[in-house]
PDB file of C-alpha atoms in Angstrom:
ATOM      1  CA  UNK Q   1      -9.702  26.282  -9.869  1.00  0.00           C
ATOM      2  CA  UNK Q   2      -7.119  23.810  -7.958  1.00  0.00           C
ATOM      3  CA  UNK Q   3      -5.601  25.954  -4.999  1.00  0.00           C
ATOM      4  CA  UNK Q   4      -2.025  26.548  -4.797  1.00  0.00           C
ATOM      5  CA  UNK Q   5      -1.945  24.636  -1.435  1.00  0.00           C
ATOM      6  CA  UNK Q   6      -3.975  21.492  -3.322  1.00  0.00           C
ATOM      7  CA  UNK Q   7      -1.862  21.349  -6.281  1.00  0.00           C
ATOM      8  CA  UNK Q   8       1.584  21.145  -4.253  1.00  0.00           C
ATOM      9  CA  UNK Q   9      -0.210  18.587  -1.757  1.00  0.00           C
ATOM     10  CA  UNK Q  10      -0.970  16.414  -4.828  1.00  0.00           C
ATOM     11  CA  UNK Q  11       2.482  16.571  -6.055  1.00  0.00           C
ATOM     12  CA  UNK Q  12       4.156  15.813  -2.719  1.00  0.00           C
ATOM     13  CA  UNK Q  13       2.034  12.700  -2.664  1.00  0.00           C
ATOM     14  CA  UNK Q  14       1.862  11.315  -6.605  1.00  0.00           C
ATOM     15  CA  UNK Q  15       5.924  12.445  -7.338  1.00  0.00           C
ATOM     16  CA  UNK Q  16       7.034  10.154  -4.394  1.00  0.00           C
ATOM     17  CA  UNK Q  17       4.702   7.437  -5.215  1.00  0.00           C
ATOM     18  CA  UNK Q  18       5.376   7.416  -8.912  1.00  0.00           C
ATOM     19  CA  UNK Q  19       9.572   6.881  -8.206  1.00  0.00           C
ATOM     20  CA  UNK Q  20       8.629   4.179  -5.992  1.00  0.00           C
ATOM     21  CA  UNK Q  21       6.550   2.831  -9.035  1.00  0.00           C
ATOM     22  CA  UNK Q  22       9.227   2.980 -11.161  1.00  0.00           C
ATOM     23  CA  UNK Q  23      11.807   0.767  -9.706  1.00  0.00           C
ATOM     24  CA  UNK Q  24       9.232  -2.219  -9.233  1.00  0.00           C
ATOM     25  CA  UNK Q  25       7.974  -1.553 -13.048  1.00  0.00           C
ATOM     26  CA  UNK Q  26      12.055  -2.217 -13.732  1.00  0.00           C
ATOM     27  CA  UNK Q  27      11.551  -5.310 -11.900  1.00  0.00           C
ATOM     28  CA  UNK Q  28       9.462  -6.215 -14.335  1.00  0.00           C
ATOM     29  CA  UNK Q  29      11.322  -5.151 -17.328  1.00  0.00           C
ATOM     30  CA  UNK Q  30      11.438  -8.430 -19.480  1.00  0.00           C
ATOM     31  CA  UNK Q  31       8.300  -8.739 -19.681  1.00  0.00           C
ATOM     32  CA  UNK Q  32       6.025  -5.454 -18.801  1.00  0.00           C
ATOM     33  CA  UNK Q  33       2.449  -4.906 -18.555  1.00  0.00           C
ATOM     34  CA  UNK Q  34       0.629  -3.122 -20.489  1.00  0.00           C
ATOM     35  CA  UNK Q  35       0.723   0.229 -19.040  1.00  0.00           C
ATOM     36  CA  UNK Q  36      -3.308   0.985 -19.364  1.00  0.00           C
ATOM     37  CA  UNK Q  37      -3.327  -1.858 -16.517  1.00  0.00           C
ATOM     38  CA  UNK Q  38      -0.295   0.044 -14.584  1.00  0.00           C
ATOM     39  CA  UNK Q  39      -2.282   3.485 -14.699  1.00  0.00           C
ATOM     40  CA  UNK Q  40      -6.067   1.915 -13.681  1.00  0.00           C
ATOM     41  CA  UNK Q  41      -4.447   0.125 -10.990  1.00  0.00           C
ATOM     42  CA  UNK Q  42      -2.582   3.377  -9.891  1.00  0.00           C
ATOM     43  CA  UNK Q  43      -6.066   5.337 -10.299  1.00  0.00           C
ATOM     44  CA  UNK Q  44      -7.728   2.653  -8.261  1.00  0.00           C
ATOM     45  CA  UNK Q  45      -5.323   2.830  -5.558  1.00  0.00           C
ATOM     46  CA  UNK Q  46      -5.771   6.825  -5.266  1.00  0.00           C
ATOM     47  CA  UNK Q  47      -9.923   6.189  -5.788  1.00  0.00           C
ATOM     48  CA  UNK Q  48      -9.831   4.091  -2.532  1.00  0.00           C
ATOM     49  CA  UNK Q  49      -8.207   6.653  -0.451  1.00  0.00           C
ATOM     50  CA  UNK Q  50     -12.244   8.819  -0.984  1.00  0.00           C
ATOM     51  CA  UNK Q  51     -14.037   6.393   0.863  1.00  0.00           C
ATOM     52  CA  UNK Q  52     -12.065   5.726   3.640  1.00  0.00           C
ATOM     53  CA  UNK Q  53     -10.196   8.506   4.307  1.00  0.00           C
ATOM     54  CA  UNK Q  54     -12.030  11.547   2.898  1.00  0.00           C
ATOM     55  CA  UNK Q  55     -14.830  12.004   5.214  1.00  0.00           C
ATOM     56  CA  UNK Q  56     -12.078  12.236   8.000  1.00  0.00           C
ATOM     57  CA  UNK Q  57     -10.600  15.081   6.366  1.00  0.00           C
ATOM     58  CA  UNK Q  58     -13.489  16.990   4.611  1.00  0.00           C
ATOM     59  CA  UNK Q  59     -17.003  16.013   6.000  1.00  0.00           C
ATOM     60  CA  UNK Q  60     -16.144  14.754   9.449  1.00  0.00           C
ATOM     61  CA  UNK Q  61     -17.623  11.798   8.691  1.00  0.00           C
ATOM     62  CA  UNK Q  62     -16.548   7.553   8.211  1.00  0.00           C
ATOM     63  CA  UNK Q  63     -17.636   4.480   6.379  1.00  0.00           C
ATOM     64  CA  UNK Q  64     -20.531   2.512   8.828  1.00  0.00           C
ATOM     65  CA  UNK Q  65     -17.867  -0.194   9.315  1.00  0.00           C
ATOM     66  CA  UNK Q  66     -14.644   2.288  10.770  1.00  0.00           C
ATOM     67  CA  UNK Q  67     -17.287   4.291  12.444  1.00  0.00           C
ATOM     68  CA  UNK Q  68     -18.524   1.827  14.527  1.00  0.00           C
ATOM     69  CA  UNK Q  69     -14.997   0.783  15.013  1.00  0.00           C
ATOM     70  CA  UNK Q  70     -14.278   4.301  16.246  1.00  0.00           C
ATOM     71  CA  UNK Q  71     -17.250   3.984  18.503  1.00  0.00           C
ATOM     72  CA  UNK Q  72     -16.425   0.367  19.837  1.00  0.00           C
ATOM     73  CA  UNK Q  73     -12.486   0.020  19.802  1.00  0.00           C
ATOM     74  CA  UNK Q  74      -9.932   1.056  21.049  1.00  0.00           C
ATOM     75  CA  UNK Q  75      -6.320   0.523  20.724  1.00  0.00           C
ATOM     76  CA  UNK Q  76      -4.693  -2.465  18.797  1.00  0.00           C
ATOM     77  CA  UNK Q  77      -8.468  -3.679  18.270  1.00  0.00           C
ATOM     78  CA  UNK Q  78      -9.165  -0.031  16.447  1.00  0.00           C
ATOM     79  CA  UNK Q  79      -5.511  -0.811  14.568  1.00  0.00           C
ATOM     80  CA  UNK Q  80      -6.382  -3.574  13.119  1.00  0.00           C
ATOM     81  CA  UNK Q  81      -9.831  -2.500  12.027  1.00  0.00           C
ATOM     82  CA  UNK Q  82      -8.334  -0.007   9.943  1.00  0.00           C
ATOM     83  CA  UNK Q  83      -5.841  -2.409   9.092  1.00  0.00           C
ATOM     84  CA  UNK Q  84      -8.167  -4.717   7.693  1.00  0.00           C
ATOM     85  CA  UNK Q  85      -9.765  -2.232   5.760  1.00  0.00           C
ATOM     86  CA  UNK Q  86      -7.129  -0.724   4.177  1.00  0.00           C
ATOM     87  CA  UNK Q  87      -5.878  -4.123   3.170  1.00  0.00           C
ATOM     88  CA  UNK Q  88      -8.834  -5.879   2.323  1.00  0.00           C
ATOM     89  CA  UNK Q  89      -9.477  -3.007  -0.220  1.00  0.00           C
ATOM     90  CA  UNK Q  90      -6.244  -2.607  -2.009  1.00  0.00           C
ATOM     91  CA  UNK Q  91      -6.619  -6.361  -2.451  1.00  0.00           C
ATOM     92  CA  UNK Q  92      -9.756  -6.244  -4.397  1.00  0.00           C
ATOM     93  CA  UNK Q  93      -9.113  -3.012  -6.535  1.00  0.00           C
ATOM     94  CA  UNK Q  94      -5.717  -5.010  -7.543  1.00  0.00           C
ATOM     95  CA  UNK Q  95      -8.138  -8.055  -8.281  1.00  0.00           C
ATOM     96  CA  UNK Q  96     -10.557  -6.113 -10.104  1.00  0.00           C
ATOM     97  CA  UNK Q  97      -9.037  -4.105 -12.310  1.00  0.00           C
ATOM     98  CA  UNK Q  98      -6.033  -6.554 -13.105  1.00  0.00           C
ATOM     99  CA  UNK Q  99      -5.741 -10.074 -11.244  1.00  0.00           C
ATOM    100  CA  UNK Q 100      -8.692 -11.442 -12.834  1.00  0.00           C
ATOM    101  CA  UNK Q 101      -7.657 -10.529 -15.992  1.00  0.00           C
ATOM    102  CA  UNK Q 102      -5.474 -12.050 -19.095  1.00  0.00           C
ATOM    103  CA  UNK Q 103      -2.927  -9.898 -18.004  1.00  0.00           C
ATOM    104  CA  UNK Q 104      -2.317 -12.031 -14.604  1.00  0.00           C
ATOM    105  CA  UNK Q 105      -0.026 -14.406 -17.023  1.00  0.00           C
ATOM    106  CA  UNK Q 106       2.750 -14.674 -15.129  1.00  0.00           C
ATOM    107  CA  UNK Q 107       3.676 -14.855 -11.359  1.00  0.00           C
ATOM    108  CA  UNK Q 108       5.511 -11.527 -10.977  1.00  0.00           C
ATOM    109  CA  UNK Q 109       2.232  -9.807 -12.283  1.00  0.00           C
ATOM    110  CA  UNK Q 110       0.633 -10.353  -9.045  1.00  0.00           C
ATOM    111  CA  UNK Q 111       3.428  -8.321  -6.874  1.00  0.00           C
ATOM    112  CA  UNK Q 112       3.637  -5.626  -9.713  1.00  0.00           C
ATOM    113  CA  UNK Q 113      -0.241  -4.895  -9.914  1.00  0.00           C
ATOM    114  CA  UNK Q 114      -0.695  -5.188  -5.708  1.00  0.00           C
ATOM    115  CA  UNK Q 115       2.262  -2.791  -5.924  1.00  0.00           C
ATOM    116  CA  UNK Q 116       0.308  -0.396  -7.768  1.00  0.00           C
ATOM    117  CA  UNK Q 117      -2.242  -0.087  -6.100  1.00  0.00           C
ATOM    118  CA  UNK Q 118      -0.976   0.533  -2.542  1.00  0.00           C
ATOM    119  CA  UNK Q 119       1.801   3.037  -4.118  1.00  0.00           C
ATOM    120  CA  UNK Q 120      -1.232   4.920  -5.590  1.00  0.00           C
ATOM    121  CA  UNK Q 121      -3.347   4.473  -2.512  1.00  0.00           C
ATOM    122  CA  UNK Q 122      -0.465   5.901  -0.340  1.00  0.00           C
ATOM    123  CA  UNK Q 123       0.078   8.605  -2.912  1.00  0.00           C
ATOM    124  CA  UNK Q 124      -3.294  10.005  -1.967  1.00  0.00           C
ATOM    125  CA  UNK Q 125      -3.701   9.570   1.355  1.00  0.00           C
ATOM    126  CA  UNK Q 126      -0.106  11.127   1.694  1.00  0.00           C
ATOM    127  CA  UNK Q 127      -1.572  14.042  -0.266  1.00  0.00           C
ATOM    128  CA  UNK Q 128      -4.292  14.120   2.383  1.00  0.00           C
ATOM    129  CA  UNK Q 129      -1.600  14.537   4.857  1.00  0.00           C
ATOM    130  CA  UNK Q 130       0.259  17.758   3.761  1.00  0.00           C
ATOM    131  CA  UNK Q 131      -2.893  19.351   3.184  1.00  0.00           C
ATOM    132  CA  UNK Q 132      -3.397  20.537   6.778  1.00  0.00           C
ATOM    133  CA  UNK Q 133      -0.219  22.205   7.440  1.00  0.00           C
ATOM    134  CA  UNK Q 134       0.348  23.541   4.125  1.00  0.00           C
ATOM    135  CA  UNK Q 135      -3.101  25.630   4.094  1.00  0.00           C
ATOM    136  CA  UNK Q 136      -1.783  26.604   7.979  1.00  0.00           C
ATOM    137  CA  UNK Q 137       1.558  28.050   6.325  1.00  0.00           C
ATOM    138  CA  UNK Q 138       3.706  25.389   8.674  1.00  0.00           C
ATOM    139  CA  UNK Q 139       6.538  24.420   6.223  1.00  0.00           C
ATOM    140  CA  UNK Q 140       9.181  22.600   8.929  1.00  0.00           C
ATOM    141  CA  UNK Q 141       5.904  20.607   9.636  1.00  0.00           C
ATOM    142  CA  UNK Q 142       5.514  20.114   5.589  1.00  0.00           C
ATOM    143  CA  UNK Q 143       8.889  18.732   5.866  1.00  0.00           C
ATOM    144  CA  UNK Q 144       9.139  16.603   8.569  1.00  0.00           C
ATOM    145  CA  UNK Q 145       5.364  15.150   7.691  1.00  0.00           C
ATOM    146  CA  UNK Q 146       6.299  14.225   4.375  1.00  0.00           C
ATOM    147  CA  UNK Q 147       9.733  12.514   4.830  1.00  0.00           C
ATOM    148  CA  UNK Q 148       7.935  10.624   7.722  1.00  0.00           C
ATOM    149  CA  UNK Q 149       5.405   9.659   5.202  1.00  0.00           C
ATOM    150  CA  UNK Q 150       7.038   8.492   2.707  1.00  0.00           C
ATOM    151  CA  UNK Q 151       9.449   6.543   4.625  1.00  0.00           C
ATOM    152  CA  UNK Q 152       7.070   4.751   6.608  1.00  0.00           C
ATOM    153  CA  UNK Q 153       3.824   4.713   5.432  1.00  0.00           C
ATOM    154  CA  UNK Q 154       4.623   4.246   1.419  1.00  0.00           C
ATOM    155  CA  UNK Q 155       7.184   1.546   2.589  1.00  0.00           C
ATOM    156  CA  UNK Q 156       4.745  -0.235   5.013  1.00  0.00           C
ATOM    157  CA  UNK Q 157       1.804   0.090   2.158  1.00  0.00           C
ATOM    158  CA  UNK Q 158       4.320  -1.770  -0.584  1.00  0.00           C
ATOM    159  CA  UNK Q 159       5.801  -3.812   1.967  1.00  0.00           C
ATOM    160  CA  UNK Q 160       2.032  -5.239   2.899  1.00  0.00           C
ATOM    161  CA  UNK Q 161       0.579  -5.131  -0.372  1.00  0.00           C
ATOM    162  CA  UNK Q 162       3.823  -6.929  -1.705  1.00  0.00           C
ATOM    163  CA  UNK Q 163       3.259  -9.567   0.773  1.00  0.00           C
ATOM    164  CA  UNK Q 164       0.013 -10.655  -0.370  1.00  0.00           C
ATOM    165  CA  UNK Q 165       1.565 -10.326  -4.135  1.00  0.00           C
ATOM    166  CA  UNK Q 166       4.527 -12.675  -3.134  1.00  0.00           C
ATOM    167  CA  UNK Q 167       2.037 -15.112  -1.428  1.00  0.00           C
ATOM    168  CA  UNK Q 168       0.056 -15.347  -4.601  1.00  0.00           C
ATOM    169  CA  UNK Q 169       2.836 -15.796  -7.219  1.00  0.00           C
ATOM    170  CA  UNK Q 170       4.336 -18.624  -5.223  1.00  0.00           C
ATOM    171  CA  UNK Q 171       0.904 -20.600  -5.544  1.00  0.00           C
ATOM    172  CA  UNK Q 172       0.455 -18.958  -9.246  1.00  0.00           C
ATOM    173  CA  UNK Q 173       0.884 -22.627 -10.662  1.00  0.00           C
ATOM    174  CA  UNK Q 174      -1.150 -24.894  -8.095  1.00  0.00           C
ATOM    175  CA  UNK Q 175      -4.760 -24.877  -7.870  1.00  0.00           C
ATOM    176  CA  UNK Q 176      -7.589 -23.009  -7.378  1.00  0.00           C
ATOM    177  CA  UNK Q 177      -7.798 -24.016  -3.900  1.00  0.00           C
ATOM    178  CA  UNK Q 178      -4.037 -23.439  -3.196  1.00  0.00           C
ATOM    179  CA  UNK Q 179      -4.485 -19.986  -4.546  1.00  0.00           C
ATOM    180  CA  UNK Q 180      -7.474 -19.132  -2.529  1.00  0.00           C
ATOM    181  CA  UNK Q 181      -5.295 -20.237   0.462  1.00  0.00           C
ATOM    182  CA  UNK Q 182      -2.516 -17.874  -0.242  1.00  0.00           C
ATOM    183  CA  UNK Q 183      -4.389 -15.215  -1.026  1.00  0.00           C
ATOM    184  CA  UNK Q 184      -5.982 -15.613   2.467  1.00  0.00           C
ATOM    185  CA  UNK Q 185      -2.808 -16.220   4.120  1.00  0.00           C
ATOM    186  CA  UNK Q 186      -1.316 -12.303   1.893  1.00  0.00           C
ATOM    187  CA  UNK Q 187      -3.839 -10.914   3.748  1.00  0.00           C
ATOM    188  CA  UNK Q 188      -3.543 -12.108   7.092  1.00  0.00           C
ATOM    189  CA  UNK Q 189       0.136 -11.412   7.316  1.00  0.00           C
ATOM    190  CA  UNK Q 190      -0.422  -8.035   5.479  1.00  0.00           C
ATOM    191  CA  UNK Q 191      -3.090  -7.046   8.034  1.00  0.00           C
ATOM    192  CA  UNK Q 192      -0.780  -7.930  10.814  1.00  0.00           C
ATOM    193  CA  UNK Q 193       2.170  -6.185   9.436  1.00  0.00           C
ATOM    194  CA  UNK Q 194       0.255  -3.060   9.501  1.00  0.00           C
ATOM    195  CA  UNK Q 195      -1.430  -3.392  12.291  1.00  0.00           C
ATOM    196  CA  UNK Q 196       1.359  -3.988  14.538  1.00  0.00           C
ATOM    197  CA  UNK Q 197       3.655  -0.987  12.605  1.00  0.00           C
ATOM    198  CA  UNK Q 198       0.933   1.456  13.386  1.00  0.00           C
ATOM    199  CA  UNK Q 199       0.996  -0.011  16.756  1.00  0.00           C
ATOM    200  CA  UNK Q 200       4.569   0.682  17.725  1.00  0.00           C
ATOM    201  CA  UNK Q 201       4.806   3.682  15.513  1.00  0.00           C
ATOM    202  CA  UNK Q 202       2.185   5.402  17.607  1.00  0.00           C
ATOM    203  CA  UNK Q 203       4.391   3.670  21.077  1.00  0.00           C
ATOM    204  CA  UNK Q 204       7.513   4.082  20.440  1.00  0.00           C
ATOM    205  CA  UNK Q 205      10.001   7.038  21.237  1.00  0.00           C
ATOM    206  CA  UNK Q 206      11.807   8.954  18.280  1.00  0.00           C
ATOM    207  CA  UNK Q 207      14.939   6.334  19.384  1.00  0.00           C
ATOM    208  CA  UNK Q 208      12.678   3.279  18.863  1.00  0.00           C
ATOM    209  CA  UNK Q 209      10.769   4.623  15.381  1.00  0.00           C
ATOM    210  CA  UNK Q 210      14.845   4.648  13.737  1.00  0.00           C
ATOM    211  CA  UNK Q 211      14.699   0.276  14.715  1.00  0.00           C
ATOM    212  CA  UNK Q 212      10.971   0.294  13.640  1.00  0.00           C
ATOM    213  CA  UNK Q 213      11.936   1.544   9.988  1.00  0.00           C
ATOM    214  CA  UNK Q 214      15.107  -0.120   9.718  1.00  0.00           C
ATOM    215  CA  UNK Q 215      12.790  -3.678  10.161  1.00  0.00           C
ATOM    216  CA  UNK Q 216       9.912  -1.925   7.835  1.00  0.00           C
ATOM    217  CA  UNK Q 217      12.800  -2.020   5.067  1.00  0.00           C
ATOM    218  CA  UNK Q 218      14.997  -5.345   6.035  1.00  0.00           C
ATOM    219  CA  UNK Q 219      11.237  -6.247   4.691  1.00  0.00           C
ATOM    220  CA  UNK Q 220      11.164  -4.577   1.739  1.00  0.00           C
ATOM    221  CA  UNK Q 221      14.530  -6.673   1.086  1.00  0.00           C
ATOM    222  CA  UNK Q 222      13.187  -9.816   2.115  1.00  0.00           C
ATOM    223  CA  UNK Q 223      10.464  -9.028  -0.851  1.00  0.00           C
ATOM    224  CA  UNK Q 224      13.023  -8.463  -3.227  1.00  0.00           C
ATOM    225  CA  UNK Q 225      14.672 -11.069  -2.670  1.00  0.00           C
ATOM    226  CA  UNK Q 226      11.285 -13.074  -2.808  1.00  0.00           C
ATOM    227  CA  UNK Q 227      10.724 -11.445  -6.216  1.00  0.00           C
ATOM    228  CA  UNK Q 228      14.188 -12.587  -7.652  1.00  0.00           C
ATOM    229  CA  UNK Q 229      13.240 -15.946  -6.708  1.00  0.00           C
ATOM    230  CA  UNK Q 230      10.179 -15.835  -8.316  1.00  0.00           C
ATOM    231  CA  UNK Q 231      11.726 -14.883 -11.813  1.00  0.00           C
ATOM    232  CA  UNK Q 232      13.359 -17.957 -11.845  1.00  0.00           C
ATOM    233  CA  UNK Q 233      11.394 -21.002 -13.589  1.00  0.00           C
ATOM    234  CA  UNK Q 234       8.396 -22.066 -11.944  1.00  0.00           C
ATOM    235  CA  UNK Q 235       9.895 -25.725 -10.831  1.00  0.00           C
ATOM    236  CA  UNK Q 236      12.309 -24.083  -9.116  1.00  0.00           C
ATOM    237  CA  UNK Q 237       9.738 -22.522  -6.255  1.00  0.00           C
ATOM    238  CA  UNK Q 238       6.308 -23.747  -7.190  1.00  0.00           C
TER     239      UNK Q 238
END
């Protein structure tokens, strides 16, 4: 039977997520996707959070790859490990449960089903979260956890998931070659933007974390302005 504790963790994480969802579906109003593609991709996102994050919380224990990580690295050098990971993965559930599929028809799908994922990869891991101080009892800690997570680490999941989105829907019309390029280029920019937020966010002061958010949503603006752009006819940006 799901605990009381469980149950309320779950909904702190999915509820959040699942607004968030809803204003990029909107985005996409014109011309939706099918919403069996929507849901797997959300799924996927929240399947991803087991093997990387799990073991930290429940068996003590990490994939090979962040283990030796932990054991090697330090610092901006562990960051970026994780980074990587995290990345690297919501990129290829996105890919395949949706971007290899007829339902990649248009550019705006790629942001949309990257989107998705992250928004249901942050949903569990910000589950994960309030799980510890909710079984202690700690509600200002409940509080203060969850508004931090889901104004910086949803935002800074979309934001770098996004990224790699916009990157491919610019090159949606060139080659196979061009598109292999931006998708490598996504991911390098979305592994640095979240290596170097986790960076200062674990530096910086409670004056400098206001400045690091405010730049974590300038750009979730500069996406949305990407995405208007890319609902405009392909000549216009391809």
């Amino acid at each position: 039977m799901l605990s009381p504790a469980l149950f309320i963790a779950f909904l702190g994480g999915v509820l959040p997520a699942l607004l968030w969802l809803t204003f990029w579906l909107l985005e996409d109003r014109l011309h939706p996707e099918p919403k069996r593609y929507i849901f797997f991709c959300f799924i996927a996102g929240m399947i991803l959070v087991t093997p990387i994050h799990i073991g930290d919380y429940l068996f003590g224990i990490v994939l090979p790859l962040e283990k030796l990580a932990l054991l090697h690295l330090s610092g901006i050098k562990l960051l970026f490990v994780w980074a990587f990971i995290e990345e690297v993965a919501k990129f290829a559930a996105a890919y395949v449960v949706a971007l290899r599929a007829r339902v990649f028809d248009e550019p705006l799908d790629a942001v949309i089903y990257l989107v998705t994922v992250a928004l249901g990869f942050s949903a569990a891991e910000n589950a994960l979260f309030l799980m510890n101080p909710l079984t202690q009892g700690n509600i200002l800690q409940i509080v203060v956890t969850g508004d931090l997570r889901f104004i910086g680490a949803t935002l800074l999941h979309t934001l770098s998931s996004a990224t790699i989105g916009i990157a491919l829907a610019f090159a949606f019309y060139k080659g196979r070659e061009a598109r292999l390029w931006a998708a490598l280029w996504g991911v390098v920019l979305a592994v640095a933007l979240h290596t170097l937020f986790n960076f200062f966010i674990l530096k910086a002061g409670s004056a400098s974390t206001f400045w690091i958010f405010l730049i974590i949503w300038l750009g979730i603006i500069a996406v949305l302005l990407g995405v208007e752009r890319i609902k405009k006819p392909a000549p216009i940006y391809s």
